[in-house]
CSV table of C-alpha atoms in Angstrom, one decimal:
chain,number,residue,atom,x,y,z
A,1,MET,CA,112.7,65.3,86.0
A,2,ASP,CA,114.8,66.1,89.1
A,3,LEU,CA,113.9,69.4,90.7
A,4,LYS,CA,117.7,70.1,90.9
A,5,ILE,CA,118.1,69.5,87.1
A,6,LEU,CA,115.2,72.0,86.7
A,7,LEU,CA,116.5,74.6,89.1
A,8,THR,CA,119.9,74.3,87.4
A,9,ALA,CA,118.5,74.6,84.1
A,10,GLY,CA,116.4,77.8,85.0
A,11,PHE,CA,119.7,79.5,86.5
A,12,PHE,CA,121.5,78.9,83.5
A,13,LEU,CA,118.8,80.3,81.3
A,14,GLN,CA,118.5,83.4,83.2
A,15,PHE,CA,122.3,83.8,83.2
A,16,ALA,CA,122.1,83.3,79.5
A,17,PHE,CA,119.7,86.2,79.2
A,18,SER,CA,121.5,88.5,81.3
A,19,LEU,CA,124.5,87.9,79.1
A,20,THR,CA,122.6,88.7,75.9
A,21,ALA,CA,121.2,91.8,77.5
A,22,GLN,CA,124.4,93.4,78.3
A,23,THR,CA,125.3,93.8,74.6
A,24,VAL,CA,128.7,95.5,73.9
A,25,TYR,CA,128.4,97.9,71.2
A,26,PRO,CA,131.7,99.0,69.2
A,27,LYS,CA,132.8,102.5,70.2
A,28,ASP,CA,135.1,103.5,67.3
A,29,TYR,CA,133.6,101.8,64.4
A,30,PHE,CA,131.5,104.8,63.1
A,31,ARG,CA,132.5,108.1,62.3
A,32,SER,CA,130.0,111.2,62.6
A,33,PRO,CA,127.6,111.7,59.8
A,34,LEU,CA,128.5,115.2,59.9
A,35,ASN,CA,131.7,117.5,60.1
A,36,ILE,CA,130.6,119.8,62.8
A,37,PRO,CA,130.4,119.2,66.4
A,38,LEU,CA,127.3,117.2,67.2
A,39,GLN,CA,124.5,119.2,69.0
A,40,LEU,CA,121.2,117.5,69.5
A,41,THR,CA,117.7,119.0,69.3
A,42,GLY,CA,116.2,115.3,69.9
A,43,ASN,CA,117.6,112.4,71.2
A,44,PHE,CA,116.9,108.7,71.4
A,45,GLY,CA,113.7,107.7,73.5
A,46,GLU,CA,112.4,111.1,73.5
A,47,LEU,CA,108.9,111.3,74.0
A,48,ARG,CA,107.0,112.4,70.6
A,49,SER,CA,103.2,112.6,70.2
A,50,SER,CA,102.8,109.1,68.8
A,51,HIS,CA,106.2,107.3,69.2
A,52,TYR,CA,109.4,107.2,70.9
A,53,HIS,CA,112.1,108.9,69.0
A,54,ALA,CA,114.1,106.4,67.2
A,55,GLY,CA,117.3,108.2,66.7
A,56,LEU,CA,119.4,111.5,67.1
A,57,ASP,CA,118.3,114.9,65.5
A,58,CYS,CA,121.5,116.7,64.8
A,59,ARG,CA,121.6,120.4,64.4
A,60,THR,CA,122.8,121.7,60.9
A,61,ASN,CA,123.1,125.3,62.1
A,62,GLN,CA,119.8,126.1,60.7
A,63,VAL,CA,120.9,125.6,57.0
A,64,ILE,CA,120.4,123.2,54.3
A,65,GLY,CA,123.1,121.7,52.4
A,66,LEU,CA,125.5,120.4,54.9
A,67,PRO,CA,127.7,117.5,53.6
A,68,VAL,CA,126.3,113.9,55.2
A,69,TYR,CA,129.0,111.3,55.4
A,70,ALA,CA,128.8,107.5,55.3
A,71,CYS,CA,129.5,106.5,58.9
A,72,ALA,CA,131.3,103.4,57.7
A,73,ASP,CA,132.1,100.9,54.8
A,74,GLY,CA,128.8,99.3,53.6
A,75,TYR,CA,126.3,99.4,50.9
A,76,VAL,CA,123.0,101.2,50.3
A,77,ALA,CA,120.3,98.7,51.4
A,78,ARG,CA,117.3,100.9,51.1
A,79,LEU,CA,116.3,104.2,49.6
A,80,ARG,CA,113.5,106.2,50.1
A,81,VAL,CA,111.7,109.4,49.0
A,82,GLY,CA,108.6,110.5,50.9
A,83,SER,CA,106.5,114.0,50.9
A,84,TYR,CA,105.9,113.1,54.6
A,85,GLY,CA,107.7,111.1,57.1
A,86,TYR,CA,111.5,110.7,56.8
A,87,GLY,CA,111.5,112.7,53.3
A,88,LYS,CA,114.6,111.7,51.5
A,89,THR,CA,116.3,108.8,53.3
A,90,ILE,CA,119.4,106.5,52.8
A,91,TYR,CA,119.8,103.3,54.7
A,92,ILE,CA,123.4,101.8,54.7
A,93,ALA,CA,124.0,98.3,55.8
A,94,HIS,CA,127.3,97.5,57.4
A,95,PRO,CA,129.4,94.4,57.7
A,96,ASN,CA,129.2,94.5,61.3
A,97,GLY,CA,125.4,93.8,61.5
A,98,TYR,CA,124.2,97.3,62.1
A,99,THR,CA,122.5,99.7,59.6
A,100,THR,CA,122.8,103.4,59.6
A,101,VAL,CA,119.8,105.8,58.7
A,102,TYR,CA,120.2,109.4,57.4
A,103,ALA,CA,116.8,111.2,57.1
A,104,HIS,CA,115.3,114.6,56.0
A,105,LEU,CA,118.0,114.9,53.2
A,106,ASN,CA,117.9,117.6,50.8
A,107,GLU,CA,119.8,115.8,47.9
A,108,PHE,CA,121.3,112.6,47.3
A,109,LEU,CA,124.7,112.3,45.4
A,110,GLY,CA,126.4,110.4,42.8
A,111,ASP,CA,125.1,106.8,42.0
A,112,ILE,CA,122.6,107.1,44.9
A,113,ALA,CA,121.0,110.2,43.1
A,114,ALA,CA,121.1,108.3,39.8
A,115,GLU,CA,119.3,105.3,41.4
A,116,ALA,CA,116.6,107.6,42.8
A,117,LEU,CA,116.0,109.5,39.6
A,118,ASN,CA,115.6,106.3,37.6
A,119,THR,CA,113.2,104.8,40.0
A,120,GLN,CA,111.1,108.0,39.9
A,121,TYR,CA,110.8,107.9,36.2
A,122,THR,CA,110.2,104.2,36.1
A,123,ASN,CA,107.4,104.4,38.5
A,124,GLN,CA,106.3,107.8,37.2
A,125,ASN,CA,106.0,108.9,40.9
A,126,PHE,CA,108.0,111.2,43.1
A,127,ASP,CA,107.7,109.2,46.1
A,128,PHE,CA,109.1,105.6,46.4
A,129,ASP,CA,110.7,103.0,49.0
A,130,ILE,CA,112.9,100.4,47.5
A,131,ASN,CA,115.2,97.8,48.9
A,132,LEU,CA,118.5,97.5,46.9
A,133,PRO,CA,120.6,94.0,46.6
A,134,PRO,CA,123.8,94.0,48.5
A,135,ASN,CA,126.7,95.6,46.9
A,136,GLN,CA,125.1,97.3,44.2
A,137,LEU,CA,125.7,100.8,45.5
A,138,LYS,CA,128.7,100.5,47.8
A,139,VAL,CA,129.9,103.2,49.9
A,140,LYS,CA,133.3,103.8,51.9
A,141,LYS,CA,133.6,105.2,55.4
A,142,GLY,CA,133.6,109.1,55.0
A,143,ASP,CA,132.1,109.3,51.5
A,144,ILE,CA,129.8,112.2,51.0
A,145,ILE,CA,126.4,110.6,50.2
A,146,ALA,CA,124.1,113.5,50.4
A,147,TYR,CA,123.5,117.0,51.4
A,148,SER,CA,121.3,117.7,54.9
A,149,GLY,CA,117.7,119.1,54.3
A,150,ASN,CA,114.4,119.6,55.7
A,151,THR,CA,112.3,117.2,53.6
A,152,GLY,CA,109.2,115.1,54.8
A,153,SER,CA,107.6,115.9,58.1
A,154,SER,CA,110.5,118.0,59.2
A,155,GLY,CA,109.9,121.3,61.4
A,156,GLY,CA,113.5,122.7,60.5
A,157,PRO,CA,116.8,121.9,59.0
A,158,HIS,CA,118.4,118.9,60.5
A,159,LEU,CA,119.7,115.6,60.1
A,160,HIS,CA,117.7,112.6,61.6
A,161,PHE,CA,120.2,109.8,62.2
A,162,GLU,CA,119.5,106.2,63.3
A,163,VAL,CA,121.5,102.9,64.1
A,164,ARG,CA,119.5,100.0,63.6
A,165,ASP,CA,120.1,96.2,64.2
A,166,SER,CA,120.2,94.9,60.5
A,167,LYS,CA,118.3,91.5,61.3
A,168,THR,CA,115.6,92.8,63.7
A,169,GLU,CA,115.4,96.3,62.4
A,170,GLU,CA,115.2,97.6,66.0
A,171,ALA,CA,116.4,100.9,66.8
A,172,ILE,CA,119.3,101.3,69.2
A,173,ASN,CA,120.5,104.3,71.0
A,174,PRO,CA,123.4,105.6,68.7
A,175,LEU,CA,125.2,107.2,71.7
A,176,HIS,CA,126.3,103.5,72.5
A,177,PHE,CA,128.6,103.7,69.5
A,178,GLY,CA,130.7,106.5,70.7
A,179,PHE,CA,129.4,109.5,69.2
A,180,LYS,CA,130.5,112.5,71.2
A,181,VAL,CA,127.7,114.9,72.3
A,182,PRO,CA,128.8,117.5,75.1
A,183,ASP,CA,126.4,117.1,78.0
A,184,SER,CA,127.3,118.1,81.5
A,185,ARG,CA,123.7,119.1,82.6
A,186,PRO,CA,121.5,116.9,84.6
A,187,PRO,CA,117.9,116.1,83.9
A,188,GLN,CA,115.3,118.6,85.4
A,189,PHE,CA,112.3,117.6,87.3
A,190,LYS,CA,109.0,119.8,86.7
A,191,LYS,CA,106.2,118.1,88.4
A,192,LEU,CA,105.1,115.0,90.5
A,193,LYS,CA,101.7,113.1,90.3
A,194,LEU,CA,100.4,110.5,92.4
A,195,TYR,CA,97.8,108.0,91.1
A,196,ALA,CA,95.1,106.4,92.9
A,197,ASN,CA,95.0,103.6,90.7
A,198,HIS,CA,92.5,101.3,92.4
A,199,THR,CA,89.0,101.7,94.0
A,200,GLN,CA,90.5,101.5,97.5
A,201,SER,CA,93.4,103.9,96.7
A,202,LEU,CA,93.8,107.3,98.5
A,203,VAL,CA,95.8,110.1,97.9
A,204,ASP,CA,95.9,113.0,100.5
A,205,GLY,CA,92.6,111.5,101.8
A,206,ARG,CA,90.8,111.4,98.2
A,207,PRO,CA,90.0,108.7,95.9
A,208,ALA,CA,91.7,110.8,93.0
A,209,ASP,CA,95.0,111.4,91.3
A,210,LYS,CA,96.8,114.6,92.3
A,211,GLU,CA,99.5,116.8,91.0
A,212,TYR,CA,102.3,118.5,93.0
A,213,SER,CA,104.8,121.2,92.2
A,214,VAL,CA,108.6,120.3,92.8
A,215,GLN,CA,111.5,122.6,93.6
A,216,PRO,CA,115.4,121.9,93.6
A,217,SER,CA,116.9,121.8,97.0
A,218,GLY,CA,120.7,121.2,97.2
A,219,GLU,CA,121.3,118.0,95.3
A,220,LYS,CA,117.9,116.8,95.1
A,221,TYR,CA,114.2,117.9,94.0
A,222,LEU,CA,111.8,118.0,96.8
A,223,VAL,CA,107.9,118.5,96.9
A,224,LYS,CA,107.4,122.2,97.1
A,225,ASN,CA,107.4,123.3,100.8
A,226,ASN,CA,108.7,119.7,101.6
A,227,GLN,CA,105.0,118.6,102.0
A,228,LEU,CA,104.3,115.4,103.8
A,229,ILE,CA,101.8,113.4,101.4
A,230,THR,CA,99.3,110.8,102.6
A,231,ALA,CA,98.1,108.0,100.7
A,232,GLY,CA,96.7,104.4,101.2
A,233,GLY,CA,96.5,101.2,99.3
A,234,LYS,CA,98.3,100.8,95.9
A,235,ILE,CA,99.5,104.2,94.2
A,236,GLY,CA,101.3,105.0,91.1
A,237,VAL,CA,103.9,107.6,90.7
A,238,GLY,CA,104.4,109.6,87.5
A,239,VAL,CA,107.1,112.6,86.9
A,240,GLU,CA,107.5,115.3,84.3
A,241,VAL,CA,111.2,115.3,83.4
A,242,VAL,CA,113.4,116.6,80.9
A,243,ASP,CA,117.0,116.6,80.0
A,244,LEU,CA,119.1,119.5,78.9
A,245,MET,CA,122.5,119.5,77.0
A,246,ASP,CA,125.3,121.8,76.6
A,247,ASN,CA,125.3,124.7,74.1
A,248,VAL,CA,121.5,124.2,73.2
A,249,SER,CA,118.2,125.2,74.7
A,250,PHE,CA,116.3,122.2,73.5
A,251,LYS,CA,114.3,119.8,75.9
A,252,ASN,CA,115.4,116.4,75.2
A,253,GLY,CA,114.4,113.0,76.7
A,254,ILE,CA,116.2,111.1,79.6
A,255,TYR,CA,118.1,107.7,79.5
A,256,THR,CA,116.9,105.9,82.6
A,257,LEU,CA,114.1,106.4,85.0
A,258,LYS,CA,114.0,104.5,88.2
A,259,ALA,CA,111.8,104.3,91.3
A,260,TYR,CA,112.8,103.2,94.8
A,261,LEU,CA,110.5,102.7,97.9
A,262,ASN,CA,112.7,102.8,100.9
A,263,ASP,CA,115.8,102.2,98.9
A,264,SER,CA,114.3,99.1,97.2
A,265,LEU,CA,114.0,99.3,93.4
A,266,THR,CA,110.4,99.0,92.1
A,267,PHE,CA,110.8,100.2,88.6
A,268,SER,CA,113.2,100.6,85.9
A,269,ALA,CA,113.1,101.8,82.3
A,270,VAL,CA,116.1,102.2,80.1
A,271,PHE,CA,116.2,103.4,76.6
A,272,ASP,CA,118.9,101.2,75.1
A,273,LYS,CA,116.6,99.9,72.0
A,274,PHE,CA,113.1,99.1,71.0
A,275,SER,CA,111.3,97.9,67.9
A,276,PHE,CA,109.2,100.1,65.7
A,277,GLU,CA,106.1,98.4,67.1
A,278,GLU,CA,107.2,98.9,70.5
A,279,GLY,CA,107.9,102.5,69.7
A,280,LYS,CA,104.4,103.4,69.3
A,281,ARG,CA,103.6,102.6,72.9
A,282,VAL,CA,104.9,105.7,74.1
A,283,ASN,CA,101.1,106.9,75.1
A,284,VAL,CA,101.0,104.1,77.6
A,285,HIS,CA,104.5,104.8,79.1
A,286,CYS,CA,103.0,108.2,79.7
A,287,ASP,CA,99.8,109.3,81.3
A,288,TYR,CA,97.6,109.0,78.2
A,289,LYS,CA,94.8,111.4,79.3
A,290,GLU,CA,97.2,114.0,80.1
A,291,ARG,CA,98.8,113.5,76.7
A,292,ILE,CA,95.9,113.8,74.5
A,293,THR,CA,94.3,116.6,76.5
A,294,GLY,CA,97.4,118.4,75.9
A,295,ASN,CA,98.3,119.3,79.5
A,296,ASN,CA,101.3,117.6,80.9
A,297,ILE,CA,103.7,114.8,79.9
A,298,PHE,CA,104.1,112.6,82.9
A,299,GLU,CA,106.2,109.6,82.7
A,300,ARG,CA,104.8,106.6,84.6
A,301,THR,CA,106.8,104.5,87.0
A,302,TRP,CA,104.7,101.7,86.6
A,303,ARG,CA,103.7,99.6,83.7
A,304,PHE,CA,100.5,97.9,82.4
A,305,PRO,CA,100.3,94.1,82.7
A,306,ASN,CA,100.4,93.7,79.0
A,307,ASP,CA,103.0,96.3,78.1
A,308,ASN,CA,106.1,93.9,77.3
A,309,THR,CA,108.2,97.0,75.7
A,310,GLN,CA,111.8,95.8,76.3
A,311,ILE,CA,112.9,99.2,78.0
A,312,TYR,CA,111.4,97.8,81.2
A,313,ASP,CA,112.9,95.6,83.8
A,314,PHE,CA,110.2,92.8,84.1
A,315,SER,CA,111.7,91.2,87.0
A,316,LEU,CA,110.4,94.1,89.3
A,317,GLY,CA,106.8,93.3,88.6
A,318,LEU,CA,104.5,96.2,87.6
A,319,GLY,CA,106.1,99.0,89.8
A,320,GLU,CA,102.9,100.0,91.7
A,321,ILE,CA,103.7,101.1,95.2
A,322,THR,CA,101.9,99.7,98.1
A,323,ILE,CA,101.8,102.1,101.0
A,324,LYS,CA,101.7,100.6,104.6
A,325,PRO,CA,99.1,102.1,107.0
A,326,ASP,CA,100.7,104.4,109.7
A,327,ALA,CA,104.3,104.1,108.2
A,328,VAL,CA,106.2,106.9,106.7
A,329,SER,CA,107.8,105.8,103.5
A,330,ILE,CA,110.5,107.4,101.5
A,331,ILE,CA,110.1,107.4,97.8
A,332,LYS,CA,112.9,108.3,95.3
A,333,ILE,CA,112.5,108.8,91.5
A,334,ILE,CA,116.1,109.2,89.9
A,335,ALA,CA,116.5,110.3,86.2
A,336,THR,CA,119.8,110.0,84.2
A,337,ASP,CA,121.0,111.0,80.8
A,338,PHE,CA,123.1,109.1,78.6
A,339,ALA,CA,126.3,111.1,79.8
A,340,GLY,CA,125.6,109.8,83.6
A,341,ASN,CA,124.3,113.1,84.8
A,342,LYS,CA,121.9,112.3,87.5
A,343,SER,CA,118.7,113.8,89.4
A,344,THR,CA,116.9,112.7,92.3
A,345,LEU,CA,113.3,113.7,93.3
A,346,GLU,CA,112.7,112.5,96.9
A,347,PHE,CA,109.4,112.7,98.8
A,348,LYS,CA,107.8,111.2,101.9
A,349,VAL,CA,104.4,109.5,102.2
A,350,LYS,CA,102.7,108.6,105.2
A,351,GLY,CA,100.3,105.7,105.1
A,352,THR,CA,96.7,105.7,105.7
A,353,GLN,CA,94.2,102.9,105.7
A,354,PRO,CA,92.8,102.1,102.2
A,355,ASN,CA,89.3,103.2,101.3
A,356,GLN,CA,87.4,100.3,102.4
A,357,ALA,CA,84.0,102.1,101.7
A,358,ALA,CA,84.8,101.9,97.8
A,359,VAL,CA,84.7,98.4,97.8
A,360,GLN,CA,81.6,97.4,95.6
A,361,PRO,CA,80.0,94.0,94.7
A,362,ALA,CA,81.0,93.1,91.0
A,363,ASN,CA,78.4,94.0,88.5
A,364,PRO,CA,77.0,90.7,86.9
A,365,ASN,CA,76.1,92.8,83.5
A,366,ALA,CA,79.4,94.2,83.2
A,367,ILE,CA,81.5,93.5,79.9
A,368,LYS,CA,84.9,92.4,80.8
A,369,LEU,CA,87.6,92.2,78.1
A,370,TYR,CA,90.9,90.4,78.8
A,371,HIS,CA,94.1,91.9,77.4
A,372,HIS,CA,95.3,88.2,76.4
A,373,ARG,CA,92.0,86.9,74.8
A,374,ALA,CA,90.3,87.6,71.5
A,375,ASP,CA,86.6,88.5,71.9
A,376,SER,CA,83.5,89.5,69.5
A,377,LEU,CA,80.8,92.0,70.9
A,378,ILE,CA,77.6,92.2,69.1
A,379,HIS,CA,75.0,95.0,69.0
A,380,PRO,CA,71.9,95.2,66.6
A,381,LYS,CA,73.7,98.2,65.2
A,382,ILE,CA,77.5,97.4,65.4
A,383,LYS,CA,79.9,94.4,65.8
A,384,LEU,CA,83.2,94.8,67.3
A,385,LEU,CA,86.1,92.3,67.0
A,386,VAL,CA,88.6,92.3,69.7
A,387,PRO,CA,92.0,90.7,68.9
A,388,SER,CA,94.0,88.8,71.2
A,389,ASP,CA,96.7,90.9,72.9
A,390,GLY,CA,94.8,93.9,71.9
A,391,LEU,CA,94.7,95.6,75.3
A,392,PHE,CA,97.4,96.8,77.8
A,393,ASP,CA,95.0,95.8,80.6
A,394,ASN,CA,91.7,94.1,81.3
A,395,ILE,CA,88.8,96.1,81.0
A,396,GLU,CA,86.5,95.6,83.9
A,397,ASN,CA,83.4,97.3,82.6
A,398,PHE,CA,83.6,98.0,78.9
A,399,LYS,CA,81.2,100.5,77.7
A,400,TRP,CA,79.8,101.2,74.2
A,401,SER,CA,76.7,102.7,72.8
A,402,VAL,CA,74.8,103.7,69.6
A,403,SER,CA,72.8,106.9,69.4
A,404,GLU,CA,69.2,106.8,68.8
A,405,LYS,CA,69.4,109.6,66.3
A,406,VAL,CA,70.1,108.6,62.7
A,407,SER,CA,71.8,110.9,60.1
A,408,PRO,CA,70.5,111.6,56.8
A,409,LEU,CA,73.0,108.8,55.5
A,410,GLY,CA,71.1,106.4,57.6
A,411,PHE,CA,74.0,105.9,60.2
A,412,HIS,CA,74.4,106.4,64.0
A,413,ASP,CA,77.0,107.8,66.1
A,414,TYR,CA,79.2,104.9,67.8
A,415,VAL,CA,80.6,105.5,71.1
A,416,ILE,CA,83.2,103.0,72.0
A,417,HIS,CA,84.5,103.0,75.4
A,418,ASP,CA,86.5,105.7,76.9
A,419,LYS,CA,89.0,107.7,74.7
A,420,PHE,CA,91.4,108.1,77.7
A,421,VAL,CA,92.2,104.3,77.6
A,422,PRO,CA,94.9,103.3,75.0
A,423,ILE,CA,94.7,100.2,72.9
A,424,LYS,CA,97.4,97.9,72.0
A,425,LYS,CA,96.0,96.5,68.7
A,426,LYS,CA,93.3,97.9,66.6
A,427,PHE,CA,90.0,96.4,67.0
A,428,GLU,CA,87.8,96.1,63.8
A,429,ALA,CA,84.0,97.4,63.9
A,430,ILE,CA,81.4,96.3,61.4
A,431,ILE,CA,78.1,98.3,60.8
A,432,PRO,CA,75.2,97.6,58.4
A,433,PHE,CA,75.7,99.6,55.1
A,434,THR,CA,72.9,100.7,52.6
A,435,PRO,CA,74.2,103.1,50.0
A,436,ALA,CA,72.4,106.6,50.2
A,437,LEU,CA,71.9,109.1,47.3
A,438,ASN,CA,73.6,106.6,44.8
A,439,LEU,CA,76.8,107.4,46.0
A,440,SER,CA,79.9,105.3,45.3
A,441,GLN,CA,81.5,103.4,48.3
A,442,SER,CA,84.6,105.7,47.7
A,443,LYS,CA,82.6,108.7,49.0
A,444,TYR,CA,82.3,107.2,52.6
A,445,LEU,CA,84.7,108.1,55.5
A,446,VAL,CA,84.6,107.5,59.0
A,447,LEU,CA,85.3,110.3,61.4
A,448,TYR,CA,87.0,109.8,64.8
A,449,GLU,CA,86.3,112.3,67.3
A,450,LYS,CA,86.2,115.0,64.9
A,451,GLU,CA,89.9,114.9,64.3
A,452,LYS,CA,90.9,112.1,61.9
A,453,PHE,CA,89.1,110.4,58.9
A,454,ILE,CA,89.4,106.7,58.2
A,455,SER,CA,88.9,104.9,55.0
A,456,PRO,CA,86.2,102.0,55.5
A,457,ARG,CA,86.5,98.8,53.8
A,458,PHE,CA,83.3,97.2,52.2
A,459,LYS,CA,82.0,93.5,52.2
A,460,GLY,CA,78.6,93.0,50.9
A,461,ASN,CA,76.1,95.0,52.8
A,462,LYS,CA,78.7,95.7,55.6
A,463,MET,CA,81.0,98.6,56.3
A,464,HIS,CA,84.4,97.6,58.2
A,465,PHE,CA,86.6,100.1,59.7
A,466,ASP,CA,89.7,99.9,62.1
A,467,VAL,CA,89.3,101.3,65.7
A,468,GLU,CA,92.8,102.3,66.7
A,469,LYS,CA,91.6,104.5,69.5
A,470,PHE,CA,88.5,104.4,71.9
A,471,GLY,CA,86.1,107.3,71.5
A,472,ASN,CA,83.3,108.6,69.1
A,473,TYR,CA,83.0,107.4,65.4
A,474,THR,CA,80.5,108.6,63.0
A,475,VAL,CA,80.2,108.2,59.1
A,476,LYS,CA,80.5,111.1,56.8
A,477,ILE,CA,80.6,111.5,53.0
A,478,ASP,CA,83.1,113.4,50.7
A,479,THR,CA,81.6,114.7,47.5
A,480,ILE,CA,83.8,118.0,47.4
A,481,PRO,CA,86.8,117.7,44.9
A,482,PRO,CA,90.3,119.1,46.0
A,483,SER,CA,90.7,122.7,44.8
A,484,LEU,CA,94.0,124.2,43.8
A,485,GLN,CA,94.8,127.7,45.0
A,486,SER,CA,97.8,129.7,43.7
A,487,ILE,CA,100.1,131.0,46.4
A,488,HIS,CA,103.5,131.7,44.6
A,489,ILE,CA,102.3,133.2,41.2
A,490,LYS,CA,100.5,136.3,40.1
A,491,ASP,CA,99.4,137.2,36.6
A,492,CYS,CA,101.5,134.1,35.4
A,493,LYS,CA,104.8,135.7,36.4
A,494,PRO,CA,107.1,134.5,39.1
A,495,LEU,CA,107.0,136.7,42.2
A,496,ASP,CA,110.0,138.8,42.8
């Protein structure tokens, strides 16, 4: 094929992609789900412990029972009641291709309430999650469909509200649809952290990451005392940054985060939309070690090679910054909120020579895992199945071990790599299984890092369990039945 034709085709493909990326959302199609001014305790893309927040948390003035309104004509496409998660939830599909979601409700109304009650009686179960046929339960814009509440995994009365693409089920930033939220306050930078990402990287003369305090100075944030930082090789930049809105004290997430090296854009993240699978990748957008140790939440301005979350601009590469020796570079980090309020953190870095002494010959015995390739690791006491696309980055020296000590149940402790390295897709571990004490298989559990129990699966004389995080795994048994303890009843009479 002619090279000119190839180049022309490539141009039009890129142009078509840029057009589809610039989605125009209707600004006046939806009404507010509440009849009070919208104030947010949580916004879209906000960093939660295990996910990006997929909607808006709307204040209900600390009360339960405010009317919740259908934002536009449509039909109830899904109805859900759960003891955890979103609690009582209504999903309304609209003719324009979007679905609105109303969660943590206290009470359904009308035909919706009747459908929920009938489902509970039919299933003989309080919890349910059902899809409904189109137009079975029609709603009109402005109908009161429920009362707000505090059900599910809610920490206080509020309405969790989402807008989704009905076809892809991707969560879309609801503020794109014209909902008015007063916000005249810019984001606030709290801390800066520089990362020595590679063996030759140096930050202030050391091959280690380093935090810096920052302070506002005029229209910018600067490193405290305007310190000149030195660095060599490739480094990463992370920031702790929050957004504030009018009339509320809650700290919310930012809308965009961009990094510049000498005024050239090196990184861009924009929280317009994401799939729910992508939403789980919050811990790779952040400094994962800092996150799980409970210290700070640093957002990184570079991404891992296999993090294809659509919030990023992939045309910029990975976003790491190469510091040129002996030159003074200016790095700017710019954070904005959806209202357009902007804050800039600016600092100078003087380049030094990379750490040449750190270069070591490759270890021929090291186990290397590739993020794009499936693999199978075998040890006499455990087998590990690594899925294709299972890692965010290659692992140059994968480490795992089995304890010599054996528990009374006949199992070892299994240490699978480094708990500070995030996993993209779960691995599968397989260990020999010999029943102990004539216990049924249902009594066995796998404990991760003394914090989470996992239900294993059994195939013949093998126990299988999922590895969603690297770290320490051990096998336990549970032979103690649940117990009920009264906390509201005394002498068979209601408490006053």
